[in-house]
Short mmCIF file of C-alpha atoms in Angstrom, two decimals:
data_model
loop_
_atom_site.label_atom_id
_atom_site.label_comp_id
_atom_site.label_asym_id
_atom_site.label_seq_id
_atom_site.Cartn_x
_atom_site.Cartn_y
_atom_site.Cartn_z
CA MET A 1 31.14 19.56 5.48
CA THR A 2 35.40 21.64 6.98
CA THR A 3 35.79 21.08 10.65
CA ILE A 4 38.65 23.88 12.00
CA THR A 5 39.54 23.23 15.45
CA THR A 6 41.47 25.42 17.93
CA ALA A 7 43.52 21.55 19.11
CA THR A 8 43.41 18.37 17.77
CA THR A 9 40.34 16.09 17.14
CA ILE A 10 41.16 11.92 17.18
CA CYS A 11 38.01 10.68 14.73
CA THR A 12 38.66 7.17 15.22
CA SER A 13 34.68 6.04 14.48
CA PRO A 14 32.02 7.81 15.08
CA ALA A 15 31.39 5.93 18.19
CA THR A 16 34.69 7.07 19.36
CA ALA A 17 35.12 9.90 18.56
CA VAL A 18 37.35 12.09 20.99
CA THR A 19 38.21 15.83 20.78
CA ARG A 20 40.57 17.45 22.47
CA SER A 21 39.13 20.75 22.89
CA THR A 22 35.92 22.92 23.65
CA THR A 23 36.99 24.78 20.40
CA ARG A 24 34.85 24.57 17.32
CA PHE A 25 34.14 26.04 13.86
CA CYS A 26 32.23 23.67 11.14
CA PHE A 27 32.06 24.97 7.30
CA TYR A 28 29.46 24.12 5.45
CA ARG A 29 30.32 25.86 1.45
CA GLY A 30 32.52 28.59 3.35
CA LEU A 31 29.71 29.75 5.87
CA PRO A 32 30.20 28.92 9.89
CA VAL A 33 28.04 26.43 11.08
CA TYR A 34 27.13 24.22 13.79
CA CYS A 35 29.02 20.70 13.76
CA GLY A 36 28.07 17.40 13.49
CA PRO A 37 27.60 14.36 13.35
CA ARG A 38 31.33 13.33 13.18
CA GLY A 39 33.75 13.42 15.26
CA LEU A 40 30.10 13.59 17.76
CA PRO A 41 29.28 10.28 19.93
CA GLY A 42 27.14 8.14 18.62
CA GLU A 43 23.93 6.74 20.34
CA ARG A 44 22.95 3.11 19.94
CA ASP A 45 19.99 2.37 18.51
CA ILE A 46 17.11 0.61 21.12
CA LEU A 47 14.13 -2.63 19.81
CA TYR A 48 12.22 -2.92 22.65
CA ARG A 49 10.25 -5.77 22.93
CA ASN A 50 6.56 -5.68 24.21
CA ASN A 51 5.54 -8.52 26.82
CA GLY A 52 1.89 -8.49 26.10
CA ASP A 53 1.29 -6.80 29.84
CA GLY A 54 1.86 -3.31 28.76
CA THR A 55 5.82 -3.28 29.74
CA PHE A 56 8.48 -3.64 26.94
CA THR A 57 12.00 -5.41 27.36
CA ASP A 58 15.00 -3.58 26.01
CA VAL A 59 16.79 -6.51 23.79
CA THR A 60 18.59 -3.71 22.26
CA ALA A 61 22.48 -5.86 23.01
CA ARG A 62 21.22 -9.46 23.09
CA ALA A 63 19.50 -8.65 19.39
CA GLY A 64 22.69 -7.30 17.74
CA ILE A 65 20.65 -4.19 17.24
CA ASP A 66 23.41 -1.36 16.26
CA PRO A 67 26.26 -2.43 18.74
CA GLN A 68 28.79 1.15 16.62
CA ALA A 69 26.19 3.57 18.01
CA TYR A 70 25.68 4.90 14.83
CA TYR A 71 23.19 8.45 14.12
CA GLY A 72 20.05 6.46 13.22
CA LEU A 73 16.85 8.42 11.63
CA GLY A 74 14.90 6.67 10.08
CA VAL A 75 13.50 3.58 11.13
CA LEU A 76 11.13 0.92 8.87
CA TRP A 77 9.33 -2.14 9.80
CA THR A 78 8.98 -4.40 6.51
CA ASP A 79 9.23 -8.13 5.56
CA TYR A 80 12.49 -7.61 2.45
CA ASP A 81 12.69 -11.55 2.17
CA SER A 82 9.27 -11.77 2.30
CA ASP A 83 9.86 -14.80 4.75
CA GLY A 84 7.30 -14.10 7.25
CA LYS A 85 8.93 -12.22 9.65
CA LEU A 86 9.65 -8.72 9.50
CA ASP A 87 12.82 -7.09 8.94
CA LEU A 88 14.30 -3.23 10.02
CA TYR A 89 15.94 -1.19 7.72
CA VAL A 90 18.07 2.47 9.40
CA ALA A 91 18.47 5.45 7.45
CA ASN A 92 21.58 6.09 9.26
CA ASP A 93 22.89 10.19 8.78
CA SER A 94 27.33 9.92 7.66
CA THR A 95 27.76 6.54 8.48
CA PRO A 96 26.80 3.06 6.90
CA SER A 97 22.91 2.59 6.71
CA MET A 98 22.25 -0.46 8.12
CA LEU A 99 19.26 -3.45 6.83
CA TYR A 100 18.51 -6.09 9.12
CA HIS A 101 17.44 -9.32 8.27
CA ASN A 102 15.45 -10.77 11.47
CA ASN A 103 16.85 -14.66 12.05
CA GLY A 104 14.26 -15.80 13.41
CA ASP A 105 15.26 -16.30 16.96
CA GLY A 106 15.32 -13.29 18.20
CA THR A 107 18.66 -12.30 17.20
CA PHE A 108 18.90 -10.22 13.44
CA THR A 109 21.87 -9.80 11.94
CA ASP A 110 23.01 -6.86 9.47
CA VAL A 111 23.08 -7.17 5.91
CA GLY A 112 23.19 -4.16 4.52
CA LEU A 113 26.28 -4.12 2.93
CA ALA A 114 25.19 -7.17 0.92
CA ALA A 115 22.64 -6.38 0.02
CA GLY A 116 22.92 -3.01 -1.36
CA VAL A 117 21.60 -0.60 0.94
CA ALA A 118 24.28 0.57 3.17
CA VAL A 119 26.44 3.17 1.24
CA SER A 120 26.08 4.66 -2.15
CA GLU A 121 27.27 2.92 -5.58
CA GLU A 122 30.22 4.30 -5.35
CA GLY A 123 30.85 2.89 -1.69
CA ARG A 124 30.01 6.77 0.04
CA GLU A 125 28.99 6.87 3.70
CA GLN A 126 25.79 9.10 3.24
CA ALA A 127 23.62 10.80 5.12
CA GLY A 128 20.16 8.82 6.30
CA MET A 129 17.68 10.65 7.12
CA GLY A 130 13.90 9.83 6.04
CA VAL A 131 12.35 5.99 4.62
CA ASP A 132 9.50 3.86 3.22
CA ALA A 133 8.84 0.66 1.42
CA ALA A 134 6.07 -0.60 -1.21
CA ASP A 135 6.30 -2.52 -4.42
CA TYR A 136 6.55 0.24 -6.34
CA ASP A 137 6.78 -1.82 -9.80
CA ASN A 138 4.29 -4.34 -8.45
CA ASP A 139 6.69 -7.26 -8.98
CA GLY A 140 5.53 -8.65 -5.29
CA ARG A 141 8.97 -7.51 -3.69
CA MET A 142 8.73 -4.73 -1.56
CA ASP A 143 11.49 -1.51 -2.99
CA LEU A 144 13.41 0.49 -0.40
CA VAL A 145 13.46 5.07 -0.64
CA LYS A 146 15.71 6.28 1.32
CA THR A 147 16.87 10.57 1.76
CA ASN A 148 19.84 11.82 1.82
CA PHE A 149 21.79 15.37 2.82
CA SER A 150 22.03 17.97 -0.59
CA ASP A 151 24.93 17.46 -3.10
CA ASP A 152 23.75 13.68 -2.82
CA ALA A 153 21.34 11.84 -4.23
CA ASN A 154 18.47 9.57 -3.18
CA ASN A 155 18.13 6.38 -3.19
CA LEU A 156 15.67 4.39 -4.24
CA TYR A 157 16.60 1.06 -4.58
CA ARG A 158 14.79 -2.16 -6.64
CA ASN A 159 14.30 -4.98 -4.31
CA ASN A 160 15.94 -8.07 -7.26
CA GLY A 161 14.20 -11.40 -5.31
CA ASP A 162 17.30 -12.63 -4.43
CA GLY A 163 18.80 -10.77 -1.38
CA THR A 164 19.40 -7.85 -2.75
CA PHE A 165 18.80 -3.85 -4.27
CA THR A 166 20.30 -2.16 -7.30
CA ASP A 167 19.46 1.51 -6.92
CA VAL A 168 17.62 3.11 -10.14
CA ALA A 169 17.24 6.30 -8.53
CA PHE A 170 19.18 7.92 -11.25
CA PRO A 171 17.55 5.64 -14.13
CA SER A 172 14.02 5.76 -12.60
CA GLY A 173 14.83 9.99 -12.46
CA PHE A 174 14.03 10.00 -9.08
CA GLY A 175 18.06 10.95 -8.50
CA GLU A 176 19.60 13.71 -10.48
CA VAL A 177 16.58 16.42 -9.13
CA SER A 178 17.05 15.67 -6.05
CA TRP A 179 20.88 16.34 -5.63
CA PRO A 180 20.23 19.42 -4.18
CA TYR A 181 18.22 19.42 -1.97
CA LEU A 182 18.25 17.79 1.40
CA GLY A 183 15.78 15.07 1.86
CA PHE A 184 13.77 14.90 4.95
CA GLY A 185 10.28 12.55 4.75
CA VAL A 186 9.06 10.29 2.07
CA LYS A 187 6.31 8.17 1.81
CA PHE A 188 5.45 5.98 -1.68
CA LEU A 189 1.92 6.27 -2.37
CA ASP A 190 -0.60 6.20 -5.64
CA PHE A 191 -2.12 9.80 -5.38
CA ASP A 192 -4.22 9.39 -8.66
CA ASN A 193 -5.17 5.51 -8.40
CA ASP A 194 -2.98 4.05 -11.15
CA GLY A 195 -2.67 0.64 -9.90
CA TRP A 196 0.90 2.29 -8.87
CA LYS A 197 3.17 3.71 -6.09
CA ASP A 198 4.43 7.46 -7.21
CA ILE A 199 6.78 9.02 -3.80
CA PHE A 200 6.16 12.08 -1.43
CA VAL A 201 9.53 13.83 -0.45
CA ALA A 202 9.24 16.58 1.93
CA ASN A 203 12.95 19.30 1.67
CA GLY A 204 14.52 21.99 2.98
CA HIS A 205 17.86 22.44 4.35
CA VAL A 206 19.59 22.37 8.59
CA ASN A 207 21.93 25.64 8.30
CA PRO A 208 19.69 28.93 7.53
CA GLU A 209 22.91 29.60 6.77
CA VAL A 210 21.82 29.54 2.98
CA ASP A 211 19.42 31.57 2.34
CA SER A 212 23.24 34.33 2.77
CA THR A 213 24.39 32.25 -0.57
CA SER A 214 24.66 32.23 -3.93
CA THR A 215 24.14 28.74 -4.54
CA GLY A 216 20.36 28.30 -5.43
CA ILE A 217 20.45 26.18 -1.93
CA THR A 218 17.93 27.78 -0.01
CA TYR A 219 16.77 27.56 4.13
CA ALA A 220 13.13 26.26 3.13
CA GLU A 221 12.81 24.25 -0.06
CA ARG A 222 10.02 23.16 -2.86
CA ASN A 223 8.64 19.07 -1.88
CA PHE A 224 8.76 16.29 -4.37
CA LEU A 225 5.67 14.75 -5.97
CA PHE A 226 7.12 12.13 -8.19
CA ARG A 227 4.33 10.07 -9.57
CA ASN A 228 5.06 6.86 -10.89
CA LEU A 229 4.52 6.86 -14.56
CA ARG A 230 -8.64 8.12 -4.13
CA GLN A 231 -7.97 11.20 -2.33
CA LEU A 232 -4.29 10.81 -0.47
CA GLU A 233 -3.80 14.24 1.99
CA ILE A 234 -0.12 14.76 2.67
CA LEU A 235 0.99 16.63 6.21
CA VAL A 236 4.10 17.92 6.26
CA THR A 237 5.55 19.85 9.79
CA ASN A 238 7.92 22.54 8.81
CA LEU A 239 10.25 24.06 11.29
CA ASP A 240 9.30 26.79 13.52
CA SER A 241 5.94 27.18 10.84
CA THR A 242 2.22 25.66 11.23
CA PRO A 243 2.35 22.61 8.95
CA ASP A 244 1.18 22.73 5.46
CA LEU A 245 -2.34 19.92 4.69
CA LEU A 246 -2.16 19.40 1.17
CA ARG A 247 -5.42 17.97 -0.07
CA ASN A 248 -4.69 16.18 -3.36
CA ALA A 249 -6.92 18.46 -6.07
CA ARG A 250 -6.67 15.65 -8.88
CA SER A 251 -9.48 14.61 -10.29
CA GLY A 252 -10.30 11.18 -12.45
CA ALA A 253 -12.22 8.63 -13.60
CA ASN A 254 -9.80 5.99 -11.93
CA HIS A 255 -11.04 4.05 -8.22
CA SER A 256 -9.65 2.68 -5.48
CA ILE A 257 -10.09 1.09 -2.04
CA LEU A 258 -8.79 1.31 1.78
CA VAL A 259 -8.18 -1.12 3.47
CA LYS A 260 -8.32 -1.53 7.52
CA THR A 261 -6.53 -4.65 9.15
CA ILE A 262 -8.21 -6.70 12.00
CA GLY A 263 -6.17 -8.81 13.62
CA ARG A 264 -7.54 -11.22 16.37
CA GLU A 265 -4.55 -14.08 16.35
CA SER A 266 -2.01 -11.99 14.62
CA ASN A 267 -2.30 -7.79 16.33
CA ARG A 268 -4.60 -5.70 16.96
CA ASN A 269 -3.51 -3.36 14.37
CA GLY A 270 -2.90 -6.54 11.86
CA TYR A 271 0.90 -5.44 11.75
CA GLY A 272 2.96 -7.34 9.29
CA ALA A 273 0.44 -8.07 7.73
CA ARG A 274 1.01 -8.39 3.67
CA LEU A 275 -1.86 -7.66 1.11
CA GLU A 276 -2.00 -9.36 -2.11
CA VAL A 277 -4.70 -7.07 -4.45
CA ARG A 278 -5.86 -8.78 -7.76
CA ALA A 279 -8.32 -5.92 -10.37
CA GLY A 280 -7.90 -6.78 -13.85
CA ASP A 281 -5.26 -7.25 -15.50
CA LEU A 282 -3.45 -5.22 -11.98
CA VAL A 283 -1.82 -7.47 -9.00
CA GLN A 284 -1.10 -5.35 -6.24
CA TRP A 285 1.19 -6.01 -3.21
CA ASP A 286 1.55 -4.11 -0.37
CA GLU A 287 1.89 -3.93 3.64
CA VAL A 288 0.89 -3.30 7.16
CA ARG A 289 2.91 0.02 8.64
CA SER A 290 2.71 2.84 9.91
CA CYS A 291 5.64 3.56 10.73
CA GLY A 292 8.14 5.17 8.25
CA SER A 293 9.06 8.47 6.48
CA TYR A 294 11.45 10.72 9.42
CA LEU A 295 9.75 10.89 13.38
CA SER A 296 5.73 10.23 11.59
CA ALA A 297 4.01 8.12 11.22
CA SER A 298 1.34 7.05 8.27
CA ASP A 299 -2.59 5.97 8.30
CA ALA A 300 -2.69 1.91 9.07
CA ARG A 301 -4.35 1.59 5.98
CA CYS A 302 -3.55 -0.17 3.58
CA HIS A 303 -4.79 2.48 0.10
CA PHE A 304 -4.50 0.79 -3.61
CA GLY A 305 -5.18 2.19 -6.85
CA LEU A 306 -7.33 -0.09 -9.25
CA GLY A 307 -7.01 1.85 -12.39
CA ALA A 308 -10.14 1.55 -14.26
CA SER A 309 -11.81 -1.51 -11.80
CA THR A 310 -14.08 -0.84 -10.48
CA SER A 311 -13.89 -3.97 -8.23
CA ILE A 312 -11.56 -6.21 -6.36
CA ASP A 313 -11.63 -9.55 -7.76
CA GLU A 314 -9.66 -11.12 -5.55
CA MET A 315 -7.84 -10.29 -1.90
CA LEU A 316 -4.71 -12.00 -0.11
CA VAL A 317 -4.31 -11.59 3.35
CA ARG A 318 -1.46 -13.23 5.12
CA TRP A 319 -1.61 -11.98 9.33
CA PRO A 320 0.72 -12.37 10.68
CA SER A 321 1.00 -15.62 12.50
CA GLY A 322 0.91 -17.31 9.52
CA ARG A 323 -3.07 -17.94 8.20
CA ALA A 324 -4.59 -16.25 4.95
CA ASP A 325 -7.88 -14.81 4.34
CA THR A 326 -8.97 -14.60 0.35
CA LEU A 327 -11.24 -12.30 -0.28
CA LYS A 328 -13.95 -12.40 -3.64
CA ASN A 329 -15.83 -9.58 -5.56
CA LEU A 330 -14.81 -6.66 -3.37
CA PRO A 331 -16.11 -3.05 -4.31
CA ALA A 332 -13.68 -0.31 -5.49
CA ASP A 333 -14.76 3.17 -3.72
CA HIS A 334 -14.46 1.09 -0.92
CA ILE A 335 -12.85 1.10 3.18
CA LEU A 336 -12.67 -2.51 4.07
CA VAL A 337 -12.57 -3.53 6.93
CA ILE A 338 -10.77 -7.08 6.87
CA GLU A 339 -10.53 -9.20 10.67
CA GLU A 340 -8.35 -12.17 10.55
CA GLY A 341 -10.45 -15.99 10.36
CA LYS A 342 -13.28 -14.30 9.77
CA GLY A 343 -12.91 -11.61 6.78
CA LEU A 344 -14.82 -8.76 4.95
CA LEU A 345 -16.30 -7.33 8.48
CA ASP A 346 -17.51 -3.75 6.83
CA SER A 347 -17.51 -2.25 3.22
CA ILE A 348 -17.57 1.87 3.80
CA PRO A 349 -18.70 3.63 0.73
CA PHE A 350 -15.76 6.72 0.28
CA ARG A 351 -17.83 9.95 0.88
CA HIS A 352 -17.71 12.22 -2.67
CA ARG A 353 -16.31 16.06 -1.58
#
């Protein structure tokens, strides 16, 4: 994006940019558009600690969160290094994204650059939007996905298990097709219940002016569903339009489960619990969370596709409290309600349409 000002603009960093003019013109592909975010003052991300009495305390500075006041967009809690403590990943716009390692003492350390998830493979800052985490390759480690602005590829970060990630967007077939599109929402999900997480991406440009060009870029853009070689629905909100509720009409013989967790020593919803599910030759892992994507929330129940398996051989639930519950011989095609310390509380068969 090209910026033209009627006076001098000093951009030392996103947080300290100073404009000595009230008139600014920005151009994208030769079209006049709104400026930003570069040159505009950033706003520091805020971390609120739950006091357990209906109140929260702002611990941002003490925890070491976002001292540069970057342009934060997508945010995600995930235990990327499997040490039992939730870490924090923030997708920033036009500035390095940040991966905060949980030090276990109320503080965090940004390891994004060292981990390989802050900038592109070429070392460029990207305009990160939506984020999500899942174990898409079933190796027991949480991988990351991030959407970016158009004229850039989305990122698919494979967890190497040593505190670092490798961007496999292009080798996996995820990167090239995303290049001309502007990605916002993103979600790992197993839409065909084969036991391997797929990826849904909600696209849409921010500049309506692109519709007047012949570049092939449009303001309204098609969404992506990447299949990873029971019925899940996707709700997509649209600017100045009604939302789209996408029903999974795919038929097939594969089986699945939904797992609802209830914490006792841990938090009530079991957020942060890690589940390991074994069904036949399939071994899968997931975390209980509802945050992620971009300005979004999802069903906090964990969904596992089971392929042809009609039952689960074993499920291990590791709770945030440190407790672990093991359950065996669970039925497929059910909503399983698991309570911390008690095991299976309820088993509700799926209702077939």
